[in-house]
Coordinates of N, CA and C in Angstrom, one line a residue:
G242 N -3.2 19.8 -16.7 CA -3.5 21.2 -16.8 C -5.0 21.4 -17.1
Y243 N -5.8 20.3 -17.2 CA -7.2 20.5 -17.4 C -8.0 20.0 -16.2
I244 N -9.1 20.6 -15.9 CA -9.9 20.3 -14.7 C -11.3 20.0 -15.2
L245 N -11.9 18.9 -14.7 CA -13.2 18.5 -15.1 C -14.3 19.6 -15.0
S246 N -14.2 20.4 -13.9 CA -15.2 21.4 -13.8 C -15.1 22.5 -14.8
D247 N -13.9 22.7 -15.3 CA -13.7 23.7 -16.4 C -14.4 23.4 -17.6
M248 N -14.8 22.1 -17.8 CA -15.5 21.6 -19.0 C -17.0 21.5 -18.7
G249 N -17.4 22.0 -17.5 CA -18.8 22.0 -17.1 C -19.3 20.7 -16.6
F250 N -18.4 19.9 -16.1 CA -18.9 18.6 -15.5 C -18.4 18.4 -14.1
M251 N -19.0 17.4 -13.4 CA -18.6 17.1 -12.0 C -18.7 15.6 -11.8
V252 N -18.1 15.1 -10.8 CA -18.2 13.7 -10.4 C -19.6 13.5 -9.7
C253 N -20.2 12.4 -10.0 CA -21.5 12.1 -9.4 C -21.8 10.6 -9.2
H254 N -22.9 10.2 -8.7 CA -23.4 8.9 -8.6 C -24.8 8.8 -9.1
F255 N -25.0 7.9 -10.1 CA -26.4 7.6 -10.5 C -26.9 6.5 -9.7
D256 N -28.1 6.7 -9.1 CA -28.7 5.7 -8.2 C -27.8 5.1 -7.2
S257 N -27.1 6.0 -6.5 CA -26.2 5.6 -5.4 C -26.9 4.9 -4.3
Q258 N -26.3 3.9 -3.8 CA -26.9 3.1 -2.7 C -26.3 3.5 -1.3
G259 N -25.5 4.6 -1.3 CA -25.0 5.0 0.0 C -23.6 4.5 0.2
L260 N -23.3 3.9 1.4 CA -22.0 3.5 1.8 C -21.5 2.4 0.9
E261 N -20.2 2.4 0.6 CA -19.6 1.3 -0.2 C -18.1 1.1 0.3
T262 N -17.7 -0.1 0.1 CA -16.3 -0.5 0.5 C -15.4 -0.4 -0.8
V263 N -14.3 0.4 -0.6 CA -13.4 0.6 -1.7 C -12.0 0.2 -1.4
S264 N -11.4 -0.5 -2.3 CA -10.0 -1.0 -2.1 C -9.0 0.2 -1.9
N265 N -8.1 0.0 -0.9 CA -7.1 1.0 -0.8 C -5.8 0.7 -1.6
G266 N -5.9 -0.3 -2.4 CA -4.7 -0.7 -3.3 C -3.6 -1.3 -2.5
S267 N -2.4 -1.4 -3.2 CA -1.2 -1.9 -2.6 C -1.4 -3.3 -2.0
N268 N -2.2 -4.1 -2.6 CA -2.4 -5.5 -2.1 C -1.2 -6.3 -2.4
I269 N -0.6 -6.9 -1.4 CA 0.6 -7.7 -1.5 C 0.3 -9.2 -1.5
T270 N 0.9 -9.9 -2.4 CA 0.9 -11.3 -2.5 C 2.1 -11.9 -1.9
F271 N 2.0 -12.8 -0.9 CA 3.1 -13.4 -0.2 C 3.3 -14.8 -0.9
N272 N 4.5 -15.0 -1.5 CA 4.9 -16.3 -2.0 C 5.6 -17.1 -1.0
T273 N 5.1 -18.3 -0.6 CA 5.7 -19.1 0.5 C 6.0 -20.5 0.0
V274 N 6.9 -21.2 0.9 CA 7.2 -22.6 0.6 C 7.0 -23.3 1.9
S275 N 6.5 -24.6 1.8 CA 6.2 -25.4 3.0 C 7.5 -26.0 3.5
M276 N 7.7 -26.1 4.8 CA 8.8 -26.8 5.5 C 8.2 -27.6 6.6
V277 N 9.0 -28.6 7.1 CA 8.6 -29.4 8.2 C 7.2 -30.0 8.0
H278 N 7.0 -30.6 6.9 CA 5.7 -31.2 6.6 C 4.5 -30.3 6.7
G279 N 4.7 -29.0 6.3 CA 3.6 -28.1 6.4 C 3.4 -27.4 7.7
E280 N 4.3 -27.7 8.7 CA 4.1 -27.1 10.0 C 4.5 -25.6 10.0
K281 N 5.3 -25.2 9.1 CA 5.6 -23.8 9.0 C 5.9 -23.4 7.5
W282 N 5.5 -22.2 7.1 CA 5.6 -21.7 5.7 C 6.5 -20.5 5.7
Y283 N 7.6 -20.6 4.9 CA 8.6 -19.6 4.9 C 8.3 -18.6 3.6
L284 N 8.6 -17.4 3.9 CA 8.4 -16.4 2.8 C 9.6 -16.4 1.9
T285 N 9.3 -16.6 0.6 CA 10.3 -16.6 -0.5 C 10.4 -15.3 -1.2
S286 N 9.2 -14.6 -1.5 CA 9.2 -13.4 -2.2 C 7.8 -12.8 -2.0
I287 N 7.7 -11.5 -2.4 CA 6.4 -10.8 -2.4 C 6.3 -10.1 -3.7
Q288 N 5.0 -9.8 -4.1 CA 4.8 -9.1 -5.3 C 3.4 -8.4 -5.3
F289 N 3.3 -7.3 -6.0 CA 2.0 -6.7 -6.3 C 1.4 -7.2 -7.5
D290 N 0.2 -7.8 -7.4 CA -0.4 -8.5 -8.5 C -1.3 -7.6 -9.4
E291 N -1.8 -6.4 -8.8 CA -2.7 -5.6 -9.5 C -2.3 -4.1 -9.3
C292 N -2.6 -3.4 -10.4 CA -2.5 -1.9 -10.3 C -3.9 -1.4 -9.8
L293 N -3.8 -0.1 -9.3 CA -5.1 0.5 -8.8 C -6.0 0.7 -10.0
S294 N -7.3 0.5 -9.7 CA -8.3 0.8 -10.7 C -9.6 1.1 -10.0
T295 N -10.5 1.9 -10.6 CA -11.8 2.2 -10.1 C -12.7 2.7 -11.2
T296 N -13.9 2.9 -10.9 CA -14.9 3.4 -11.8 C -15.6 4.6 -11.2
I297 N -15.7 5.7 -11.9 CA -16.4 6.8 -11.4 C -17.4 7.3 -12.5
Q298 N -18.4 8.0 -12.1 CA -19.4 8.6 -13.0 C -19.4 10.1 -13.0
I299 N -19.6 10.7 -14.1 CA -19.7 12.2 -14.2 C -20.9 12.6 -15.0
C300 N -21.3 13.8 -14.6 CA -22.5 14.4 -15.3 C -22.2 15.9 -15.4
K301 N -23.1 16.6 -16.1 CA -23.0 18.1 -16.2 C -23.2 18.7 -14.8
K302 N -22.5 19.8 -14.5 CA -22.8 20.5 -13.3 C -24.2 21.1 -13.3
C303 N -24.7 21.4 -12.1 CA -26.1 21.8 -11.9 C -26.5 22.9 -12.9
T304 N -27.5 22.5 -13.7 CA -27.9 23.4 -14.8 C -29.3 23.0 -15.2
D305 N -29.9 23.8 -16.0 CA -31.3 23.5 -16.4 C -31.3 22.4 -17.5
D306 N -30.1 22.2 -18.1 CA -30.1 21.2 -19.2 C -29.0 20.2 -18.8
F307 N -29.4 19.0 -18.4 CA -28.5 17.9 -18.0 C -28.1 17.0 -19.2
L308 N -28.7 17.2 -20.4 CA -28.3 16.4 -21.5 C -26.9 16.8 -22.0
I309 N -26.2 15.7 -22.4 CA -24.8 15.9 -22.9 C -24.9 15.9 -24.4
S310 N -24.4 16.9 -25.0 CA -24.4 17.0 -26.5 C -23.3 16.2 -27.1
M311 N -23.5 16.0 -28.4 CA -22.4 15.3 -29.2 C -21.1 16.0 -29.1
H312 N -21.1 17.3 -29.2 CA -19.9 18.1 -29.1 C -19.2 17.9 -27.8
E313 N -20.0 18.0 -26.7 CA -19.5 17.7 -25.3 C -18.9 16.3 -25.2
L314 N -19.6 15.3 -25.7 CA -19.1 14.0 -25.6 C -17.8 13.8 -26.4
R315 N -17.7 14.4 -27.5 CA -16.4 14.3 -28.3 C -15.3 15.0 -27.6
A316 N -15.5 16.1 -27.0 CA -14.5 16.9 -26.2 C -14.0 16.1 -25.0
L317 N -14.9 15.5 -24.3 CA -14.5 14.6 -23.1 C -13.8 13.4 -23.6
S318 N -14.3 12.8 -24.6 CA -13.6 11.6 -25.1 C -12.2 11.8 -25.6
A319 N -12.0 13.0 -26.3 CA -10.6 13.3 -26.8 C -9.7 13.6 -25.6
W320 N -10.2 14.1 -24.5 CA -9.4 14.4 -23.4 C -9.1 13.2 -22.5
L321 N -10.1 12.4 -22.2 CA -10.0 11.3 -21.2 C -9.6 10.0 -21.8
N322 N -10.0 9.7 -23.0 CA -9.8 8.3 -23.6 C -8.6 8.4 -24.6
R323 N -7.4 8.3 -24.0 CA -6.2 8.5 -24.8 C -5.3 7.2 -24.8
K324 N -4.2 7.3 -25.6 CA -3.5 6.1 -25.8 C -2.4 5.8 -24.8
Q325 N -2.1 6.8 -23.9 CA -1.0 6.6 -22.9 C -1.6 6.8 -21.5
F326 N -0.7 6.5 -20.5 CA -1.0 6.8 -19.2 C -0.7 8.3 -19.0
H327 N -1.6 9.0 -18.3 CA -1.4 10.4 -18.1 C -1.6 10.7 -16.6
K328 N -1.1 11.9 -16.2 CA -1.2 12.3 -14.8 C -2.7 12.6 -14.5
F329 N -3.1 12.0 -13.3 CA -4.5 12.1 -12.9 C -4.6 12.4 -11.4
K330 N -5.4 13.5 -11.1 CA -5.4 13.9 -9.7 C -6.9 14.1 -9.3
F331 N -7.2 13.8 -8.0 CA -8.4 14.3 -7.4 C -8.0 15.6 -6.6
L332 N -8.8 16.6 -6.8 CA -8.5 17.9 -6.2 C -9.2 18.0 -4.9
G333 N -8.6 18.4 -3.8 CA -9.2 18.5 -2.5 C -8.1 18.8 -1.4
E334 N -8.6 19.2 -0.3 CA -7.7 19.5 0.8 C -6.9 18.3 1.3
D335 N -7.4 17.1 1.2 CA -6.8 15.9 1.8 C -5.7 15.4 0.9
C336 N -5.7 15.7 -0.4 CA -4.7 15.1 -1.3 C -4.2 16.1 -2.4
P337 N -3.7 17.3 -2.0 CA -3.3 18.3 -3.0 C -2.1 17.9 -3.8
N338 N -1.2 17.1 -3.2 CA 0.0 16.7 -3.8 C 0.1 15.3 -4.3
I339 N -1.0 14.6 -4.3 CA -1.1 13.1 -4.6 C -1.6 13.0 -6.1
Y340 N -0.9 12.1 -6.8 CA -1.4 11.9 -8.2 C -1.2 10.4 -8.6
F341 N -1.9 10.1 -9.7 CA -1.8 8.7 -10.3 C -1.4 8.9 -11.8
E342 N -0.9 7.9 -12.4 CA -0.8 7.8 -13.8 C -1.8 6.8 -14.4
A343 N -2.7 7.3 -15.2 CA -3.9 6.5 -15.5 C -4.3 6.6 -16.9
K344 N -5.1 5.6 -17.3 CA -5.8 5.6 -18.6 C -7.3 5.4 -18.3
M345 N -8.1 5.8 -19.3 CA -9.6 5.6 -19.0 C -10.3 5.1 -20.2
N346 N -11.3 4.3 -20.0 CA -12.3 3.8 -21.0 C -13.6 4.4 -20.6
I347 N -14.4 4.8 -21.5 CA -15.7 5.5 -21.3 C -16.9 4.7 -21.8
S348 N -17.9 4.7 -20.9 CA -19.2 4.1 -21.2 C -20.3 5.2 -21.1
R349 N -21.3 5.1 -21.9 CA -22.4 6.1 -21.8 C -23.5 5.7 -20.8
I350 N -24.0 6.7 -20.1 CA -25.2 6.5 -19.3 C -26.4 7.2 -19.9
E351 N -27.3 6.4 -20.4 CA -28.5 7.0 -21.1 C -29.8 6.7 -20.5
S352 N -30.8 7.5 -20.7 CA -32.2 7.2 -20.3 C -33.1 7.6 -21.5
S353 N -33.9 6.7 -21.9 CA -34.8 6.9 -23.1 C -34.0 7.4 -24.3
G354 N -32.8 6.9 -24.5 CA -32.0 7.2 -25.7 C -31.3 8.5 -25.6
E355 N -31.4 9.2 -24.4 CA -30.7 10.5 -24.2 C -29.5 10.3 -23.3
L356 N -28.4 11.0 -23.6 CA -27.2 10.9 -22.9 C -27.1 11.9 -21.7
Y357 N -27.1 11.3 -20.5 CA -27.1 12.1 -19.3 C -25.7 12.0 -18.5
G358 N -25.0 11.0 -18.7 CA -23.7 10.9 -18.0 C -22.7 9.9 -18.6
L359 N -21.5 9.9 -18.0 CA -20.5 9.0 -18.5 C -19.9 8.2 -17.4
E360 N -19.6 7.0 -17.6 CA -18.9 6.1 -16.6 C -17.5 5.9 -17.1
L361 N -16.5 6.3 -16.2 CA -15.1 6.2 -16.5 C -14.5 5.1 -15.8
E362 N -14.0 4.1 -16.6 CA -13.2 3.0 -16.0 C -11.7 3.4 -16.0
I363 N -11.2 3.6 -14.8 CA -9.9 4.2 -14.6 C -8.9 3.0 -14.3
Q364 N -7.8 2.9 -15.0 CA -6.8 1.9 -14.8 C -5.4 2.6 -14.6
T365 N -4.7 2.4 -13.5 CA -3.4 3.1 -13.3 C -2.3 2.1 -13.7
N366 N -1.1 2.6 -13.6 CA 0.1 1.7 -14.0 C 0.9 1.3 -12.7
R367 N 0.3 1.5 -11.5 CA 1.0 1.2 -10.3 C -0.1 0.7 -9.2
P368 N 0.4 0.0 -8.2 CA -0.5 -0.4 -7.1 C -0.7 0.6 -6.0
Y369 N -0.2 1.8 -6.3 CA -0.2 2.9 -5.2 C -0.2 4.2 -6.0
A370 N -0.4 5.3 -5.2 CA -0.3 6.6 -5.7 C 1.1 7.2 -5.5
L371 N 1.4 8.4 -6.1 CA 2.7 9.0 -6.0 C 2.5 10.4 -5.4
H372 N 3.5 10.9 -4.7 CA 3.5 12.3 -4.3 C 4.2 13.1 -5.4
E373 N 3.8 14.4 -5.5 CA 4.4 15.3 -6.5 C 5.9 15.2 -6.2
P374 N 6.7 15.3 -7.3 CA 8.2 15.2 -7.1 C 8.8 16.1 -6.1
Q375 N 9.7 15.5 -5.3 CA 10.4 16.3 -4.3 C 11.9 16.4 -4.8
Q376 N 12.5 17.5 -4.4 CA 13.9 17.7 -4.8 C 14.7 18.1 -3.6
F377 N 15.9 17.4 -3.5 CA 16.9 17.7 -2.5 C 18.2 18.2 -3.2
I378 N 18.8 19.2 -2.6 CA 20.1 19.6 -3.1 C 21.1 19.5 -2.0
I379 N 22.1 18.7 -2.2 CA 23.2 18.5 -1.2 C 24.5 19.1 -1.7
R380 N 25.1 19.9 -0.8 CA 26.4 20.6 -1.2 C 27.4 20.2 -0.1
T381 N 28.5 19.8 -0.5 CA 29.6 19.6 0.4 C 30.9 20.4 -0.1
T382 N 31.6 20.9 0.9 CA 32.8 21.7 0.6 C 34.1 21.1 0.9
A383 N 34.0 19.9 1.5 CA 35.2 19.2 1.9 C 35.0 17.7 1.8
A384 N 36.1 16.9 1.9 CA 36.0 15.5 1.8 C 35.2 14.9 3.0
N385 N 34.4 13.9 2.7 CA 33.8 13.0 3.7 C 32.8 13.8 4.6
Q386 N 32.2 14.8 4.1 CA 31.2 15.5 4.8 C 29.8 14.7 4.7
K387 N 29.0 14.8 5.8 CA 27.8 14.1 5.9 C 26.6 15.1 5.7
R388 N 25.6 14.5 5.0 CA 24.3 15.2 4.9 C 23.2 14.3 5.1
R389 N 22.0 14.8 5.5 CA 20.9 13.9 5.8 C 19.7 14.2 4.9
I390 N 19.1 13.0 4.4 CA 17.8 13.1 3.6 C 16.8 12.3 4.3
I391 N 15.6 12.8 4.4 CA 14.4 12.1 5.0 C 13.6 11.5 3.9
D392 N 13.4 10.2 3.8 CA 12.6 9.5 2.8 C 11.2 9.5 3.3
T393 N 10.3 10.2 2.6 CA 8.9 10.2 3.1 C 8.0 9.2 2.4
S394 N 8.6 8.3 1.7 CA 7.8 7.2 1.0 C 7.1 6.3 2.0
D395 N 5.8 5.9 1.7 CA 5.1 5.0 2.5 C 5.4 3.5 2.3
L396 N 6.2 3.3 1.3 CA 6.6 1.9 1.0 C 8.0 1.6 1.4
E397 N 8.1 0.5 2.3 CA 9.5 0.1 2.7 C 10.3 -0.3 1.5
G398 N 11.6 0.0 1.6 CA 12.5 -0.4 0.5 C 13.2 0.8 0.0
Y399 N 13.6 0.8 -1.3 CA 14.4 1.9 -1.9 C 13.8 2.4 -3.2
I400 N 14.2 3.6 -3.5 CA 13.9 4.3 -4.8 C 15.1 4.9 -5.4
Y401 N 15.3 4.7 -6.7 CA 16.4 5.4 -7.4 C 15.9 6.7 -7.8
P402 N 16.4 7.8 -7.2 CA 16.0 9.1 -7.7 C 16.8 9.5 -8.9
Y403 N 16.3 10.5 -9.7 CA 17.0 11.1 -10.7 C 18.1 12.0 -10.1
T404 N 19.4 11.7 -10.4 CA 20.5 12.2 -9.6 C 21.5 13.0 -10.6
E405 N 21.7 14.2 -10.2 CA 22.7 15.0 -10.9 C 23.8 15.4 -10.0
I406 N 25.0 15.0 -10.3 CA 26.2 15.2 -9.5 C 27.2 16.2 -10.2
T407 N 27.5 17.3 -9.6 CA 28.6 18.1 -10.1 C 29.8 18.0 -9.2
V408 N 30.9 17.5 -9.8 CA 32.1 17.2 -9.0 C 32.9 18.4 -8.9
N409 N 33.3 18.8 -7.7 CA 34.1 20.1 -7.5 C 35.5 19.8 -7.2
Q410 N 36.0 18.6 -7.2 CA 37.4 18.3 -7.0 C 37.7 16.9 -7.7
A411 N 38.8 16.9 -8.4 CA 39.1 15.7 -9.1 C 39.5 14.6 -8.2
G412 N 39.1 13.3 -8.6 CA 39.5 12.2 -7.8 C 38.4 11.1 -7.9
N413 N 38.5 10.1 -7.0 CA 37.5 9.0 -7.0 C 36.4 9.4 -6.0
L414 N 35.2 9.4 -6.5 CA 34.0 9.8 -5.7 C 33.3 8.5 -5.2
T415 N 33.1 8.5 -3.8 CA 32.3 7.5 -3.2 C 31.2 8.2 -2.4
I416 N 30.0 7.7 -2.7 CA 28.8 8.2 -2.0 C 28.3 7.1 -1.1
H417 N 28.4 7.2 0.2 CA 27.9 6.2 1.1 C 26.6 6.5 1.8
N418 N 25.7 5.6 1.8 CA 24.4 5.8 2.5 C 24.4 4.8 3.7
D419 N 24.3 5.4 4.9 CA 24.4 4.6 6.1 C 23.2 3.6 6.2
I420 N 22.0 4.0 5.8 CA 20.8 3.2 6.1 C 20.9 1.8 5.4
E421 N 21.6 1.7 4.3 CA 21.8 0.4 3.7 C 23.3 -0.1 3.7
D422 N 24.2 0.8 4.3 CA 25.6 0.5 4.2 C 26.0 0.2 2.8
R423 N 25.7 1.1 1.9 CA 25.8 1.0 0.5 C 26.7 2.1 -0.1
D424 N 27.6 1.7 -1.0 CA 28.5 2.6 -1.6 C 28.3 2.8 -3.1
T425 N 28.2 4.0 -3.6 CA 28.2 4.3 -5.0 C 29.5 4.9 -5.4
I426 N 30.3 4.2 -6.2 CA 31.6 4.6 -6.5 C 31.8 4.9 -8.0
I427 N 32.4 6.1 -8.2 CA 32.8 6.6 -9.6 C 34.2 7.0 -9.5
Q428 N 35.1 6.4 -10.3 CA 36.5 6.7 -10.2 C 36.9 7.7 -11.3
N429 N 38.0 8.3 -11.1 CA 38.6 9.2 -12.2 C 37.7 10.4 -12.6
C430 N 37.1 11.0 -11.5 CA 36.2 12.2 -11.8 C 37.1 13.4 -12.0
S431 N 36.6 14.4 -12.8 CA 37.3 15.6 -13.0 C 36.6 16.8 -12.4
T432 N 37.3 17.8 -12.1 CA 36.7 19.0 -11.5 C 35.7 19.6 -12.5
G433 N 34.5 19.9 -12.1 CA 33.4 20.5 -12.9 C 32.7 19.4 -13.7
E434 N 33.0 18.2 -13.6 CA 32.3 17.1 -14.4 C 30.9 17.0 -13.8
K435 N 29.9 16.8 -14.7 CA 28.5 16.6 -14.3 C 28.1 15.2 -14.7
I436 N 27.7 14.5 -13.7 CA 27.3 13.1 -13.8 C 25.8 12.9 -13.6
I437 N 25.1 12.3 -14.5 CA 23.7 12.1 -14.3 C 23.4 10.6 -14.2
M438 N 22.7 10.2 -13.2 CA 22.2 8.9 -13.0 C 20.6 8.9 -13.1
D439 N 20.2 8.3 -14.2 CA 18.8 8.1 -14.4 C 18.5 6.6 -14.6
Y440 N 18.4 5.9 -13.5 CA 18.4 4.5 -13.5 C 17.6 3.9 -14.6
P441 N 18.2 2.9 -15.4 CA 19.5 2.3 -15.3 C 20.6 2.9 -16.1
V442 N 20.6 4.2 -16.4 CA 21.6 4.8 -17.3 C 22.4 5.8 -16.5
I443 N 23.7 5.8 -16.8 CA 24.6 6.8 -16.2 C 25.4 7.5 -17.3
T444 N 25.5 8.8 -17.2 CA 26.2 9.6 -18.3 C 27.1 10.6 -17.6
S445 N 28.1 11.1 -18.4 CA 29.0 12.1 -18.0 C 29.1 13.2 -19.0
S446 N 29.3 14.5 -18.5 CA 29.4 15.6 -19.4 C 30.8 15.6 -20.1
I447 N 31.7 14.8 -19.6 CA 33.0 14.7 -20.3 C 33.0 13.5 -21.1
T448 N 33.0 13.7 -22.4 CA 32.9 12.5 -23.4 C 34.1 11.6 -23.3
S449 N 35.2 12.1 -22.9 CA 36.4 11.2 -22.9 C 36.4 10.3 -21.6
H450 N 35.6 10.6 -20.7 CA 35.5 9.8 -19.5 C 34.6 8.6 -19.8
Q451 N 35.2 7.4 -19.9 CA 34.4 6.2 -20.1 C 33.9 5.7 -18.7
I452 N 32.8 6.4 -18.3 CA 32.3 6.3 -17.0 C 31.8 4.9 -16.7
Q453 N 31.4 4.2 -17.7 CA 30.8 2.8 -17.5 C 31.9 1.9 -17.0
N454 N 33.2 2.2 -17.3 CA 34.3 1.4 -16.8 C 34.8 1.8 -15.4
D455 N 34.4 3.0 -15.0 CA 34.8 3.5 -13.7 C 33.7 3.5 -12.6
F456 N 32.6 2.9 -13.0 CA 31.4 2.9 -12.1 C 31.2 1.5 -11.5
N457 N 30.9 1.4 -10.2 CA 30.7 0.1 -9.6 C 29.2 -0.4 -9.9
W458 N 28.4 0.4 -10.6 CA 27.1 0.0 -11.0 C 26.1 -0.2 -9.8
N459 N 26.5 0.4 -8.7 CA 25.6 0.6 -7.6 C 25.0 2.0 -7.7
F460 N 23.9 2.1 -8.4 CA 23.2 3.4 -8.5 C 22.8 4.0 -7.2
F461 N 23.0 5.3 -7.0 CA 22.6 5.9 -5.8 C 21.1 5.7 -5.6
R462 N 20.7 5.4 -4.3 CA 19.3 5.3 -4.0 C 19.0 5.7 -2.6
I463 N 17.8 6.1 -2.3 CA 17.4 6.4 -1.0 C 16.4 5.3 -0.5
S464 N 16.4 5.1 0.8 CA 15.7 4.0 1.3 C 15.0 4.3 2.7
N465 N 14.1 3.4 3.1 CA 13.5 3.5 4.4 C 13.1 2.1 4.9
T466 N 13.0 2.0 6.2 CA 12.3 0.8 6.8 C 11.1 1.4 7.6
F467 N 10.4 0.5 8.2 CA 9.2 0.9 9.0 C 9.6 1.8 10.1
R468 N 10.8 1.6 10.7 CA 11.2 2.4 11.9 C 12.2 3.5 11.6
N469 N 12.8 3.5 10.4 CA 13.9 4.4 10.1 C 13.8 4.9 8.6
N470 N 13.7 6.2 8.5 CA 13.6 6.8 7.1 C 14.7 7.9 6.9
I471 N 15.7 7.9 7.8 CA 16.8 8.8 7.7 C 18.0 8.3 6.9
N472 N 18.3 8.9 5.8 CA 19.4 8.5 5.0 C 20.6 9.4 5.3
Q473 N 21.6 8.9 5.9 CA 22.8 9.7 6.3 C 23.8 9.5 5.1
I474 N 24.1 10.5 4.4 CA 24.9 10.4 3.2 C 26.3 11.0 3.4
T475 N 27.3 10.3 3.0 CA 28.7 10.8 3.1 C 29.3 10.8 1.7
M476 N 29.9 11.9 1.3 CA 30.5 12.0 0.0 C 32.0 12.3 0.2
S477 N 32.8 11.5 -0.5 CA 34.3 11.5 -0.4 C 34.9 12.8 -1.0
L478 N 34.2 13.4 -1.9 CA 34.7 14.6 -2.6 C 33.8 15.8 -2.5
P479 N 34.2 17.0 -2.5 CA 33.3 18.1 -2.5 C 32.5 18.1 -3.8
C480 N 31.2 18.2 -3.7 CA 30.4 18.2 -4.9 C 29.0 18.7 -4.5
T481 N 28.2 18.9 -5.6 CA 26.8 19.3 -5.5 C 25.9 18.2 -6.1
V482 N 25.0 17.7 -5.3 CA 24.1 16.6 -5.7 C 22.7 17.1 -5.7
K483 N 22.0 17.0 -6.8 CA 20.6 17.3 -6.9 C 19.8 16.0 -7.1
L484 N 18.8 15.7 -6.2 CA 18.0 14.5 -6.3 C 16.6 14.9 -6.5
T485 N 15.9 14.1 -7.4 CA 14.5 14.3 -7.7 C 13.8 13.0 -7.7
Y486 N 12.7 12.8 -6.9 CA 11.9 11.6 -7.0 C 10.5 11.8 -6.5
S487 N 9.6 10.9 -6.8 CA 8.2 11.0 -6.3 C 8.0 9.9 -5.3
P488 N 7.9 10.2 -4.0 CA 7.6 9.3 -3.0 C 6.3 8.5 -3.2
V489 N 6.3 7.2 -2.8 CA 5.1 6.4 -2.9 C 4.1 6.8 -1.8
V490 N 2.9 6.9 -2.2 CA 1.8 7.2 -1.2 C 0.8 6.0 -1.3
K491 N 0.7 5.3 -0.2 CA -0.1 4.0 -0.2 C -1.6 4.4 0.1
V492 N -2.2 5.0 -0.9 CA -3.7 5.2 -0.9 C -4.3 4.8 -2.2
G493 N -5.5 4.5 -2.2 CA -6.2 4.0 -3.4 C -7.0 5.1 -4.1
L494 N -7.6 4.7 -5.2 CA -8.4 5.6 -5.9 C -9.7 5.8 -5.3

């Protein structure tokens, strides 16, 4: 809810040398094992070894007085140098809905003992950015109706969305996703029961329903591959499903 310009500051470069190469993040490490005396290496797993990080500099917006006062320094430090990861966005036409979760350390930029700028060392908690949360609402009025969800994530694989299910007919609920041929099964559902999946936790609005015993522990998830991001969903019972998640955006800071 705070913007740097509202505090009278802007992003800048002190003694900039022009063009620079900046990492786009999402660097993937391939773990391999040698076979046939080293003639071929087989992939065993992949991992992201680093979270996104960068350094930016800020100064006061164009004014007759570029010196930063102690009051301004304290206000910026209280806002930017905090104990948790917080939502961080660059504002612009190219990335209005892209954000990071970041923490910052601050260094002073001084000349002749006077404070003219700050250098912000930004460290995020992921190797990629996120899109503002998207929400899908699926409603079915009969058994085994199909609905379609388009996964807009840039990262191949799956994401567990925050899922709210309101069951409109008693019975055993199966949610099938064609893209992975995967079933989420919850037995002994009641009419009007509200089930929440917030991976790795599942809860029911009916306290007498021991849902942990009636769940196959396949949490509902949406998925994509390089060539296919269409999730065809089939629900065995009439219900309303609300899904919320932040798609991965593979851009750097």
